[in-house]
Amino acid sequence: MSEFDIIRHYFQAHTLTREDVTLGIGDDAAIVTIPAHHELVVTTDTLNEGVHFLKETSAFNIGHKSVAVNLSDLAAMGATPAWMTLALTLPSANQAWLDDFSKGLFSLAKQYRVALIGGDLTKGPLSISIQALGLIPNNQALLRSGAKPGDFIYISGTLGDAAFALHLISQNLSVHDSLLNRLHQPTPRIQLGEQLRGIAHAVIDISDGFAADLNHILEQSKVGARINVDQLPLSSALTQFASKNEAIHFALTGGDDYELCFTIPPEKESMLKSISEQLQLPLTRIGIITHDQTMILHHNNGIPYHGSTEGYQHFK
Ligand code: ADP
Ligand code: MG
């Protein structure tokens, strides 16, 4: 298959149509229409073999995750996803791989009504870059910089599952399906992000480790936090297969969670109950924003937690 056959067969043929796509795949660039009174929210994330996924990872899961991590960034802004582009670098034109990859990619793209509007295809070591574009009503985007002292700190879903799965894989141990699923097919919290518009003061998605990512909110908001590590939301699979200390460690530092961490003023807290019920997604209060610009971690009994809080960094 030629480069153009691949683009047509695996990508152009499967993307959904949206009325706001004036010009999709096929020309030198795409054209989309932004509705009145809305802002465009743009993000890019790359997945590299050996860094973001293991050599053994299925093409379906790679396709799924490459969309999920980008949509997670849009969720953290409160944006509604609309379009994406795909820059794909492949060692060879393996048709079975492309078929599986595109199925994973479109499974999530269709779920959130995201149209693939363009991209690039090159030969080289396997690497997937997606740019996702979303929409938000003017001035409603949720930033990292809005946290205020007294805000409660919340986490969606559970933390540490993906990192624990990766840890078990690296030890050649068997991994419970629910943990594997969290590693390979993370769920971008799009509806939660949309519902937090006008409610949350600050939001971030947790990709590099909860403590490291919360730190971005603290630095950009010029505030501190007190976190009760015994309140961190842990899945039953994690608490079943990891020790309490391990579970806290993976929840604090693991990364690859793609949950949202957000801060909310106490008077808005009661609104979270119906959001949580409607989305069938646990929302757990784990701490409070403080004035002094440090992060304090403690247990239920107030005893300080002294474990690592370092997250994932590429050039360390
Ligand atoms: P150019 O040479 O002008 O960069 P290309 O030949 O790379 O254009 O791409 C031709 C068309 O196919 C463009 O519209 C481009 O956006 C689209 N395209 C290329 N690669 C992909 C891909 N992996 N997925 C979706 N669309 C793609
Ligand atoms: Mg090109």
CSV table of C-alpha atoms and ligand atoms in Angstrom, one decimal:
chain,number,residue,atom,x,y,z
A,1,MET,CA,0.0,0.0,0.0
A,2,SER,CA,1.2,3.5,-0.8
A,3,GLU,CA,1.3,6.3,1.8
A,4,PHE,CA,-1.9,7.7,0.3
A,5,ASP,CA,-3.7,4.3,0.2
A,6,ILE,CA,-2.9,3.9,3.9
A,7,ILE,CA,-4.3,7.3,4.8
A,8,ARG,CA,-7.5,6.7,2.8
A,9,HIS,CA,-8.1,3.1,3.9
A,10,TYR,CA,-7.3,3.2,7.6
A,11,PHE,CA,-8.0,6.8,8.5
A,12,GLN,CA,-10.1,8.8,6.0
A,13,ALA,CA,-12.6,6.0,5.5
A,14,HIS,CA,-13.4,5.7,9.2
A,15,THR,CA,-13.6,9.2,10.6
A,16,LEU,CA,-17.0,10.5,11.6
A,17,THR,CA,-18.4,13.5,9.8
A,18,ARG,CA,-19.1,16.8,11.6
A,19,GLU,CA,-20.9,19.8,10.1
A,20,ASP,CA,-18.2,22.1,11.5
A,21,VAL,CA,-15.5,20.4,9.4
A,22,THR,CA,-15.4,22.6,6.2
A,23,LEU,CA,-12.4,20.6,4.8
A,24,GLY,CA,-11.1,17.4,6.3
A,25,ILE,CA,-8.4,14.9,5.2
A,26,GLY,CA,-7.1,15.4,1.7
A,27,ASP,CA,-5.9,18.9,1.1
A,28,ASP,CA,-2.8,20.6,2.4
A,29,ALA,CA,-4.5,21.5,5.7
A,30,ALA,CA,-7.9,21.2,7.3
A,31,ILE,CA,-10.5,23.9,7.9
A,32,VAL,CA,-13.0,23.9,10.7
A,33,THR,CA,-15.6,26.4,11.9
A,34,ILE,CA,-15.5,27.6,15.5
A,35,PRO,CA,-19.0,28.5,16.8
A,36,ALA,CA,-19.7,32.0,18.0
A,37,HIS,CA,-18.7,32.9,21.6
A,38,HIS,CA,-16.4,29.9,21.9
A,39,GLU,CA,-12.7,29.6,22.3
A,40,LEU,CA,-10.5,26.9,20.7
A,41,VAL,CA,-8.6,24.7,23.1
A,42,VAL,CA,-5.5,22.9,21.6
A,43,THR,CA,-3.3,20.2,23.0
A,44,THR,CA,-0.7,17.7,21.7
A,45,ASP,CA,0.7,14.5,23.2
A,46,THR,CA,3.2,12.0,21.8
A,47,LEU,CA,3.4,8.3,22.6
A,48,ASN,CA,6.8,6.7,21.9
A,49,GLU,CA,7.5,3.0,21.9
A,50,GLY,CA,9.6,2.0,25.0
A,51,VAL,CA,8.8,5.2,26.8
A,52,HIS,CA,5.0,5.5,26.8
A,53,PHE,CA,4.1,1.9,26.0
A,54,LEU,CA,5.9,-1.4,26.0
A,55,LYS,CA,6.9,-3.2,22.8
A,56,GLU,CA,4.3,-5.9,23.5
A,57,THR,CA,1.4,-3.5,23.7
A,58,SER,CA,-1.3,-4.2,21.2
A,59,ALA,CA,-1.9,-1.8,18.4
A,60,PHE,CA,-5.5,-1.4,19.5
A,61,ASN,CA,-4.4,-0.3,22.9
A,62,ILE,CA,-1.8,2.1,21.5
A,63,GLY,CA,-4.5,3.7,19.3
A,64,HIS,CA,-6.9,3.9,22.1
A,65,LYS,CA,-4.4,5.4,24.6
A,66,SER,CA,-3.0,7.9,22.1
A,67,VAL,CA,-6.5,9.5,21.8
A,68,ALA,CA,-7.2,9.1,25.6
A,69,VAL,CA,-4.2,11.0,26.8
A,70,ASN,CA,-5.0,13.9,24.5
A,71,LEU,CA,-8.7,14.0,25.4
A,72,SER,CA,-7.7,13.9,29.1
A,73,ASP,CA,-5.9,17.2,28.6
A,74,LEU,CA,-9.0,18.7,27.0
A,75,ALA,CA,-11.0,17.4,30.0
A,76,ALA,CA,-8.7,19.1,32.4
A,77,MET,CA,-9.5,22.4,30.6
A,78,GLY,CA,-13.2,21.8,30.7
A,79,ALA,CA,-13.3,21.7,26.9
A,80,THR,CA,-15.6,19.6,24.7
A,81,PRO,CA,-13.5,17.7,22.1
A,82,ALA,CA,-14.2,18.3,18.5
A,83,TRP,CA,-11.3,17.4,16.1
A,84,MET,CA,-7.9,15.8,16.0
A,85,THR,CA,-4.9,15.4,13.8
A,86,LEU,CA,-2.6,12.4,13.8
A,87,ALA,CA,1.2,12.4,13.0
A,88,LEU,CA,2.1,8.7,12.7
A,89,THR,CA,5.7,7.4,12.3
A,90,LEU,CA,5.8,3.7,11.5
A,91,PRO,CA,8.8,1.3,11.0
A,92,SER,CA,6.8,-0.4,8.2
A,93,ALA,CA,3.3,-0.5,6.7
A,94,ASN,CA,2.1,-3.5,8.6
A,95,GLN,CA,-1.5,-3.8,7.6
A,96,ALA,CA,-2.7,-5.9,10.5
A,97,TRP,CA,-1.1,-3.4,12.9
A,98,LEU,CA,-2.7,-0.5,11.1
A,99,ASP,CA,-6.1,-2.1,11.2
A,100,ASP,CA,-5.9,-2.8,14.9
A,101,PHE,CA,-4.4,0.6,15.7
A,102,SER,CA,-7.1,2.5,13.7
A,103,LYS,CA,-9.8,0.5,15.5
A,104,GLY,CA,-8.5,1.5,18.9
A,105,LEU,CA,-8.1,5.1,17.8
A,106,PHE,CA,-11.6,5.4,16.4
A,107,SER,CA,-13.3,3.5,19.2
A,108,LEU,CA,-12.6,6.4,21.5
A,109,ALA,CA,-12.8,9.2,18.9
A,110,LYS,CA,-16.3,8.1,18.0
A,111,GLN,CA,-17.4,7.8,21.6
A,112,TYR,CA,-16.6,11.5,22.1
A,113,ARG,CA,-17.6,12.6,18.6
A,114,VAL,CA,-14.1,13.6,17.6
A,115,ALA,CA,-13.4,13.9,13.8
A,116,LEU,CA,-9.9,13.1,12.4
A,117,ILE,CA,-9.3,16.0,10.1
A,118,GLY,CA,-5.7,15.5,9.0
A,119,GLY,CA,-2.2,14.3,9.9
A,120,ASP,CA,1.1,13.1,8.6
A,121,LEU,CA,2.6,9.7,7.9
A,122,THR,CA,6.3,9.0,7.9
A,123,LYS,CA,8.7,6.0,8.2
A,124,GLY,CA,10.8,5.7,11.4
A,125,PRO,CA,10.7,4.3,14.9
A,126,LEU,CA,7.1,3.8,16.1
A,127,SER,CA,5.8,7.1,17.4
A,128,ILE,CA,2.2,8.5,17.6
A,129,SER,CA,1.5,12.2,18.0
A,130,ILE,CA,-2.0,13.4,18.2
A,131,GLN,CA,-3.2,17.0,18.4
A,132,ALA,CA,-6.7,17.3,19.9
A,133,LEU,CA,-8.8,20.4,19.5
A,134,GLY,CA,-11.8,21.3,21.6
A,135,LEU,CA,-14.3,24.0,22.3
A,136,ILE,CA,-15.3,26.0,25.3
A,137,PRO,CA,-17.6,29.0,25.8
A,138,ASN,CA,-15.5,32.2,26.1
A,139,ASN,CA,-13.7,32.6,29.4
A,140,GLN,CA,-14.9,29.4,31.0
A,141,ALA,CA,-11.7,27.3,30.7
A,142,LEU,CA,-10.5,25.6,33.8
A,143,LEU,CA,-6.9,26.5,34.6
A,144,ARG,CA,-4.2,25.3,36.9
A,145,SER,CA,-3.8,28.8,38.3
A,146,GLY,CA,-7.2,29.4,40.0
A,147,ALA,CA,-6.8,27.5,43.4
A,148,LYS,CA,-7.6,29.6,46.5
A,149,PRO,CA,-6.8,28.9,50.2
A,150,GLY,CA,-9.7,27.0,51.8
A,151,ASP,CA,-10.6,25.2,48.6
A,152,PHE,CA,-11.2,21.5,49.0
A,153,ILE,CA,-9.0,19.2,46.8
A,154,TYR,CA,-10.8,16.4,45.0
A,155,ILE,CA,-9.8,13.4,42.8
A,156,SER,CA,-12.0,11.5,40.4
A,157,GLY,CA,-11.9,7.7,40.1
A,158,THR,CA,-9.0,5.9,41.7
A,159,LEU,CA,-5.2,6.4,41.7
A,160,GLY,CA,-2.2,4.1,41.3
A,161,ASP,CA,-3.8,1.3,39.2
A,162,ALA,CA,-1.9,1.9,36.0
A,163,ALA,CA,1.4,2.3,37.7
A,164,PHE,CA,0.9,-0.8,39.8
A,165,ALA,CA,0.0,-2.8,36.6
A,166,LEU,CA,3.2,-1.6,35.0
A,167,HIS,CA,5.2,-2.5,38.1
A,168,LEU,CA,3.8,-6.0,38.1
A,169,ILE,CA,4.5,-6.4,34.3
A,170,SER,CA,8.1,-5.3,34.9
A,171,GLN,CA,8.4,-8.0,37.5
A,172,ASN,CA,7.0,-10.6,35.2
A,173,LEU,CA,4.1,-11.1,37.6
A,174,SER,CA,0.5,-11.7,36.6
A,175,VAL,CA,-1.8,-8.6,36.5
A,176,HIS,CA,-5.5,-8.4,37.4
A,177,ASP,CA,-7.6,-7.5,34.3
A,178,SER,CA,-9.0,-4.4,35.9
A,179,LEU,CA,-5.5,-3.0,36.6
A,180,LEU,CA,-4.4,-3.9,33.1
A,181,ASN,CA,-7.4,-2.1,31.7
A,182,ARG,CA,-6.5,1.1,33.6
A,183,LEU,CA,-3.0,1.0,32.1
A,184,HIS,CA,-4.0,0.2,28.5
A,185,GLN,CA,-7.4,2.0,28.1
A,186,PRO,CA,-7.6,5.0,30.4
A,187,THR,CA,-10.9,6.9,30.4
A,188,PRO,CA,-10.6,10.6,29.7
A,189,ARG,CA,-12.9,12.4,32.2
A,190,ILE,CA,-14.5,14.6,29.5
A,191,GLN,CA,-18.0,14.9,31.1
A,192,LEU,CA,-16.6,15.7,34.5
A,193,GLY,CA,-14.4,18.5,33.0
A,194,GLU,CA,-17.5,19.9,31.3
A,195,GLN,CA,-19.5,19.8,34.5
A,196,LEU,CA,-16.8,21.5,36.5
A,197,ARG,CA,-17.1,24.6,34.4
A,198,GLY,CA,-18.1,27.5,36.7
A,199,ILE,CA,-17.6,25.2,39.8
A,200,ALA,CA,-14.0,24.3,40.1
A,201,HIS,CA,-11.3,26.9,40.8
A,202,ALA,CA,-8.4,24.8,39.3
A,203,VAL,CA,-8.1,21.5,37.4
A,204,ILE,CA,-5.3,19.3,36.2
A,205,ASP,CA,-5.3,15.8,34.8
A,206,ILE,CA,-3.0,13.3,36.5
A,207,SER,CA,-0.5,11.9,34.0
A,208,ASP,CA,2.9,12.1,35.7
A,209,GLY,CA,1.9,11.2,39.3
A,210,PHE,CA,-0.7,12.8,41.6
A,211,ALA,CA,1.7,14.7,43.9
A,212,ALA,CA,3.8,16.0,41.0
A,213,ASP,CA,0.7,17.2,39.1
A,214,LEU,CA,-0.9,18.7,42.2
A,215,ASN,CA,2.3,20.6,42.6
A,216,HIS,CA,1.7,22.3,39.2
A,217,ILE,CA,-1.6,23.7,40.6
A,218,LEU,CA,0.1,24.8,43.8
A,219,GLU,CA,2.9,26.6,41.9
A,220,GLN,CA,0.7,28.3,39.4
A,221,SER,CA,-1.9,29.3,42.0
A,222,LYS,CA,0.8,30.3,44.5
A,223,VAL,CA,-0.8,28.3,47.3
A,224,GLY,CA,0.0,25.2,49.3
A,225,ALA,CA,-1.9,22.0,50.3
A,226,ARG,CA,-2.5,19.6,53.1
A,227,ILE,CA,-3.2,16.1,51.8
A,228,ASN,CA,-4.4,13.1,53.8
A,229,VAL,CA,-2.7,10.1,52.2
A,230,ASP,CA,-5.2,7.7,53.9
A,231,GLN,CA,-8.0,9.4,51.9
A,232,LEU,CA,-6.5,8.8,48.5
A,233,PRO,CA,-9.0,6.9,46.4
A,234,LEU,CA,-7.7,3.3,45.8
A,235,SER,CA,-9.4,0.6,43.7
A,236,SER,CA,-10.3,-2.7,45.3
A,237,ALA,CA,-7.9,-4.4,42.9
A,238,LEU,CA,-5.0,-2.2,44.1
A,239,THR,CA,-5.7,-2.7,47.8
A,240,GLN,CA,-6.2,-6.4,47.2
A,241,PHE,CA,-2.8,-7.0,45.4
A,242,ALA,CA,-0.6,-4.3,46.9
A,243,SER,CA,0.3,-3.5,50.5
A,244,LYS,CA,-1.1,-0.3,52.0
A,245,ASN,CA,2.3,1.4,51.7
A,246,GLU,CA,2.7,0.3,48.1
A,247,ALA,CA,-0.8,1.4,47.2
A,248,ILE,CA,-0.2,4.9,48.7
A,249,HIS,CA,3.2,5.1,46.9
A,250,PHE,CA,1.7,4.2,43.5
A,251,ALA,CA,-1.3,6.6,44.1
A,252,LEU,CA,1.0,9.5,44.9
A,253,THR,CA,3.8,9.0,42.4
A,254,GLY,CA,2.7,6.4,39.8
A,255,GLY,CA,1.2,8.4,36.9
A,256,ASP,CA,-0.8,7.3,33.9
A,257,ASP,CA,-4.0,7.7,35.9
A,258,TYR,CA,-5.7,10.3,33.7
A,259,GLU,CA,-8.0,11.2,36.5
A,260,LEU,CA,-8.8,14.8,37.2
A,261,CYS,CA,-7.5,16.6,40.3
A,262,PHE,CA,-9.5,19.8,41.1
A,263,THR,CA,-10.1,22.4,43.8
A,264,ILE,CA,-13.5,23.7,44.7
A,265,PRO,CA,-14.7,26.3,47.1
A,266,PRO,CA,-16.5,24.8,50.1
A,267,GLU,CA,-19.8,26.4,49.2
A,268,LYS,CA,-19.8,24.6,45.8
A,269,GLU,CA,-19.0,21.2,47.3
A,270,SER,CA,-22.6,20.0,47.6
A,271,MET,CA,-22.9,20.2,43.8
A,272,LEU,CA,-20.4,17.4,43.4
A,273,LYS,CA,-22.8,14.7,44.8
A,274,SER,CA,-25.2,14.8,41.9
A,275,ILE,CA,-22.3,15.1,39.3
A,276,SER,CA,-20.7,12.0,40.8
A,277,GLU,CA,-24.1,10.1,40.8
A,278,GLN,CA,-24.9,11.2,37.2
A,279,LEU,CA,-21.5,10.2,35.9
A,280,GLN,CA,-21.2,7.1,38.2
A,281,LEU,CA,-17.7,8.3,39.0
A,282,PRO,CA,-16.5,8.5,42.6
A,283,LEU,CA,-15.2,12.0,43.5
A,284,THR,CA,-13.1,11.9,46.7
A,285,ARG,CA,-12.0,14.8,48.9
A,286,ILE,CA,-8.4,14.3,49.9
A,287,GLY,CA,-7.3,17.6,51.3
A,288,ILE,CA,-7.4,21.4,51.4
A,289,ILE,CA,-5.6,24.3,49.8
A,290,THR,CA,-3.6,26.4,52.2
A,291,HIS,CA,-1.8,29.8,52.2
A,292,ASP,CA,1.7,28.7,52.8
A,293,GLN,CA,3.3,27.5,49.6
A,294,THR,CA,4.2,23.9,50.6
A,295,MET,CA,2.6,20.5,50.3
A,296,ILE,CA,2.1,18.7,53.5
A,297,LEU,CA,1.2,15.0,53.4
A,298,HIS,CA,-0.2,13.3,56.5
A,299,HIS,CA,-2.1,10.2,57.7
A,300,ASN,CA,-5.5,10.0,59.3
A,301,ASN,CA,-4.0,10.5,62.8
A,302,GLY,CA,-2.1,13.6,61.7
A,303,ILE,CA,1.3,11.8,61.6
A,304,PRO,CA,3.4,13.2,58.7
A,305,TYR,CA,3.9,11.0,55.6
A,306,HIS,CA,7.5,11.0,54.5
A,307,GLY,CA,7.5,8.8,51.4
A,308,SER,CA,8.5,10.1,47.9
A,309,THR,CA,6.3,12.5,46.0
A,310,GLU,CA,8.4,12.6,42.8
A,311,GLY,CA,6.6,12.0,39.6
A,312,TYR,CA,7.7,10.9,36.1
A,313,GLN,CA,10.2,13.2,34.3
A,314,HIS,CA,11.6,12.5,30.9
A,315,PHE,CA,15.0,14.1,31.2
A,316,LYS,CA,16.0,13.1,34.8
B,1,ADP,P1,1.5,17.2,2.8
B,1,ADP,O1,2.5,16.5,1.9
B,1,ADP,O2,0.9,18.4,2.2
B,1,ADP,O3,2.0,17.4,4.2
B,1,ADP,P2,0.4,14.7,3.2
B,1,ADP,O4,0.7,14.0,1.9
B,1,ADP,O5,1.3,14.4,4.4
B,1,ADP,O6,0.3,16.2,2.9
B,1,ADP,O7,-1.1,14.3,3.6
B,1,ADP,C1,-2.1,14.3,2.6
B,1,ADP,C2,-3.4,14.5,3.4
B,1,ADP,O8,-3.6,13.4,4.2
B,1,ADP,C3,-3.4,15.7,4.2
B,1,ADP,O9,-4.7,16.2,4.2
B,1,ADP,C4,-3.1,15.2,5.6
B,1,ADP,O10,-3.7,16.0,6.6
B,1,ADP,C5,-3.7,13.8,5.6
B,1,ADP,N1,-3.0,12.8,6.4
B,1,ADP,C6,-1.7,12.5,6.3
B,1,ADP,N2,-1.4,11.6,7.2
B,1,ADP,C7,-2.5,11.3,7.9
B,1,ADP,C8,-2.9,10.5,9.0
B,1,ADP,N3,-2.0,9.7,9.6
B,1,ADP,N4,-4.2,10.5,9.4
B,1,ADP,C9,-5.0,11.3,8.9
B,1,ADP,N5,-4.8,12.1,7.9
B,1,ADP,C10,-3.6,12.1,7.4
B,2,MG,MG,3.2,15.5,5.0
